Amino acid sequence: MTTGPGVSAAVERWPLVGRADIARRAVELLRRSSAVVVTGEAGLGKSRLARVVLDRCGTGGALVARTAATASPVAPPAVAALLTDAGAGSSLAEAPSVAAAARALRALAGGRPTVLGVDDADRLTPADAALVHELAERTGAGLLLTARPDAGASPPWWQRRPVVELPLRPLPLRASAALLTGALGGPVDGMTVRGLWRAARGNPLVLRRLVGVGLTCGRLVAVRDVWSWRGAVGDPRRWLDLTAVDAEPLPDGGSEVLEYLAVAGPLPEAVLRAVVAGPALDALVSAGRVVRTTGAAGTVLRPAHPLQVEGVLPSVGSLRRRRLFRDLVRAADPADGDRPRGPLQVWWRLEAAEPVPPATLLAAAGDALGTGRPALAARLARHVPGRDGALLHAEALVALGRAGEAERILCQLCLDRPDDPRAAATRVLNLFWGLSRTDEAAAEVERARQHVPRPDGSVELTIAAQAVALFTGGAGAPVDARGGGPLIRDVAEALGTYLLTFRGRPGQVCVERDPEPAPAVWTAVRMSTRACQAYALVLTGRLREGLALARRHYAGALRRSCVEEATVAAHAVGVAEWWSGRPARALPALREAYALADERTPFPVRVFIAGQYAVCLAALGEADRAGRILAAIDDRVAPGSTLCDRVELDRVLVLAYGGRHAHAADRADRLAERYLAAGRLTTGVECAYLHVRLAPARSAAAVRRLRDAAARCDSPLFDLFAEHAEALLRGRAAPLLRVADRFDALGYHGFALEAAAAAAHGPAAPAANRARQRAAERCAGHAPPWLPSPTASARLTAREREVCELAAAGLRNGEIAQRLGISVRTVGNLLQLSYTKLAIGSRRHLAERLALAPLAAGGG
């Protein structure tokens, strides 16, 4: 495969992916001296595959001779080129007869099998083709050819020998993802994979050129270890030149189709057909360059990838652009060209330089925002003079995740009219959920309450205040959003779902889930609601349903090319995989969410994403890296907020996976008390359950607390947690095995593994070990480090290990005694006993002997 212009050195060695079966089949046929022709369109990798196959034949002991057909009149004949490649003498290769060539090849082979390869065999002259065929016949060689698909598998001069055709097809999505990952040397986010695959239509050469374009123009960048296509600065005028090589030419009229899509974006099919030639449009749809989607608004056509239209824009001048929009206006309403019909048509009129009254613009912008088209609303509202237009423009920017732009407008609006509850509420939401400026958002709530008449009567302000309070403490009951704007309705739905989930009512969330939601206005917030609904399914014991729902949301986000939705949905997929006990399967989704999260992702969700990713890294042995991520979160989370408690739980889990089980158990115990006292029952149950699993023999009171908290919730899974805790406390094998079987049947294989491991003693040990092995296989070999093991540290009692971990963390004997409620002398005695068991002389060696990960910042 030749190197196209603009391809970075990062992709010079483009891997061969998705062709293993064809390569294996070709080698098998050639070993039997068969004739094989690999066919396929330009760029599918025929030549590359042929090189791999011939190299494998050579490695297997065959004499291999290869050449490529050429149309040059000065090129040597094919038989001469084959002899030269095989190593025959120059005098023989200059003017060989077929008989002499055959004798030379047999002599060189020395009894080994012979394989002849001819690339682009469809370009051979009939005479050369006949000579190659006769040479293969005389030597009994296998024959490997490559050709275009329209060349045919059995030309007349091969009739005496059957030829097996192996057609190459475009790469499917999964193979393209593997190809991109191998070429770039790291994971690629799903949105980028899907977009590049659609643009290349599965053609590896075009895909390679697109990657080169992205790297050259700064669009394809590595963000937090994940490659993503981003809107970096580039020169789109070069893109067509860089990607056009070997691409199929546009059909007649195709460039005009792309011009309309370039300037106007996705268009209704009926409108586009009214302004372009039907055959050209059909040809682009058939070729996959234009994609048809059908929804509530009808059938819409859009470009397969931005590269296919953005390169067209520089060639469209202002006059041409204006004429294109005038065509769209007339096509949308031919009967009465002066009457606006909807937000889209109003925008076309603006771009066509036709007069539109401000009132019409304002109404159209409001309609666009209310029907889930914030980008169109922003385009329209910025042309509306006065405060109303500015506020609507700011709301649209907030919905689009362009928080910085929105804040500049909202700050001025609130200064001009401090008594406007709608502007204040929008600014509060943008400051907290968009810009992560918690203190300023809280201050804006207080300022608005002082200036807005009857602030409690404002739906917008009430919901905005609750959006901050939910994650900083003190959130009340869900608020009815009727009477509020479209932005507020999305936030209110998210708050209601979060409140129920956090307060122990995930079952209610599952029952009340809306199967047919209204159009999303703030897409990232709406997807946060959907992700929370998937999480609620996981929390109620319906893990497989939750995982399936999260995957559907993620697939839908990719189809819609919506990065905001894909970020949150990927996190939901990773969380569900994590709860199944398979951190290695959770990692790719969590890593992608962490890489894509930015100001378009609601701030609390950004904290959840980073924290869960850190915990997953720790579970896979990267506790140091996990600690650095948690330390970075600390810089953005306001002290004392409930988000701090969420980060504390993540830190406890990182400590536990880093080997500091007793230390983590102590902190999980205190955190459970805080959560349960605040009425945040769901996370309180999670903390209490973790505490019991890490320190099962510490106290019956902890088990009672977990059982009581689970009874206040509506989740059957929490009842199973309490049953597991009771069985751990009593140490009875039969109840533990029953719990393990129930967890395993529900898909929570990690919890099943823990229960089975705890039952592996006495007469039940064989059955428990079988259950443990089964769960371990379903966890892909992962096991938490606190499971019973035959290491030296396992000989320590629970209290001895607890004291050792606290000592390894740097606490003095007096501090350890105060924390555990025992005497200083007891601490000293326990440490001396532990030193003897671990064969060490002092606490300096505790961390190494117990295989403890270093403490992260804030982890003491």
CSV table of N, CA, C and O in Angstrom, one decimal, residues 105 123 128 139 159 177 283 297 305 374 453 497 777:
chain,number,residue,atom,x,y,z
A,105,LEU,N,14.0,-22.5,-12.2
A,105,LEU,CA,13.2,-22.5,-11.0
A,105,LEU,C,13.2,-23.8,-10.2
A,105,LEU,O,13.4,-23.8,-9.0
A,123,ARG,N,-3.5,-6.5,-15.4
A,123,ARG,CA,-2.8,-5.6,-16.3
A,123,ARG,C,-1.8,-6.3,-17.2
A,123,ARG,O,-1.1,-5.7,-18.0
A,128,ASP,N,2.0,-12.2,-21.9
A,128,ASP,CA,2.7,-12.4,-20.6
A,128,ASP,C,1.9,-13.3,-19.7
A,128,ASP,O,2.4,-14.2,-19.0
A,139,THR,N,6.3,-26.0,-13.7
A,139,THR,CA,7.0,-26.2,-12.4
A,139,THR,C,6.1,-26.7,-11.3
A,139,THR,O,6.6,-27.1,-10.2
A,159,GLN,N,-7.9,-21.1,-18.8
A,159,GLN,CA,-8.9,-22.1,-18.8
A,159,GLN,C,-8.5,-23.5,-18.4
A,159,GLN,O,-9.2,-24.3,-17.9
A,177,ALA,N,-12.1,-0.5,13.7
A,177,ALA,CA,-11.7,0.0,15.1
A,177,ALA,C,-10.4,-0.6,15.5
A,177,ALA,O,-9.5,0.1,16.0
A,283,ALA,N,-27.1,8.3,-6.0
A,283,ALA,CA,-25.8,7.7,-6.2
A,283,ALA,C,-25.0,8.0,-4.9
A,283,ALA,O,-24.3,7.1,-4.4
A,297,ALA,N,-39.4,14.1,12.8
A,297,ALA,CA,-39.5,15.2,11.9
A,297,ALA,C,-39.4,14.8,10.5
A,297,ALA,O,-39.4,15.6,9.6
A,305,HIS,N,-19.7,12.1,6.9
A,305,HIS,CA,-18.6,12.6,7.8
A,305,HIS,C,-18.3,14.0,7.5
A,305,HIS,O,-18.4,14.4,6.3
A,374,PRO,N,-31.1,23.1,19.8
A,374,PRO,CA,-30.4,24.3,20.4
A,374,PRO,C,-29.4,25.0,19.5
A,374,PRO,O,-29.2,26.2,19.5
A,453,PRO,N,-38.4,39.3,43.2
A,453,PRO,CA,-39.7,39.3,44.0
A,453,PRO,C,-40.2,37.9,44.1
A,453,PRO,O,-40.3,37.1,43.1
A,497,THR,N,-34.7,12.2,39.0
A,497,THR,CA,-34.2,10.9,38.9
A,497,THR,C,-33.0,10.7,39.9
A,497,THR,O,-32.9,9.6,40.6
A,777,GLU,N,-13.8,-17.2,36.5
A,777,GLU,CA,-13.8,-17.2,35.1
A,777,GLU,C,-14.7,-16.2,34.5
A,777,GLU,O,-14.4,-15.5,33.5
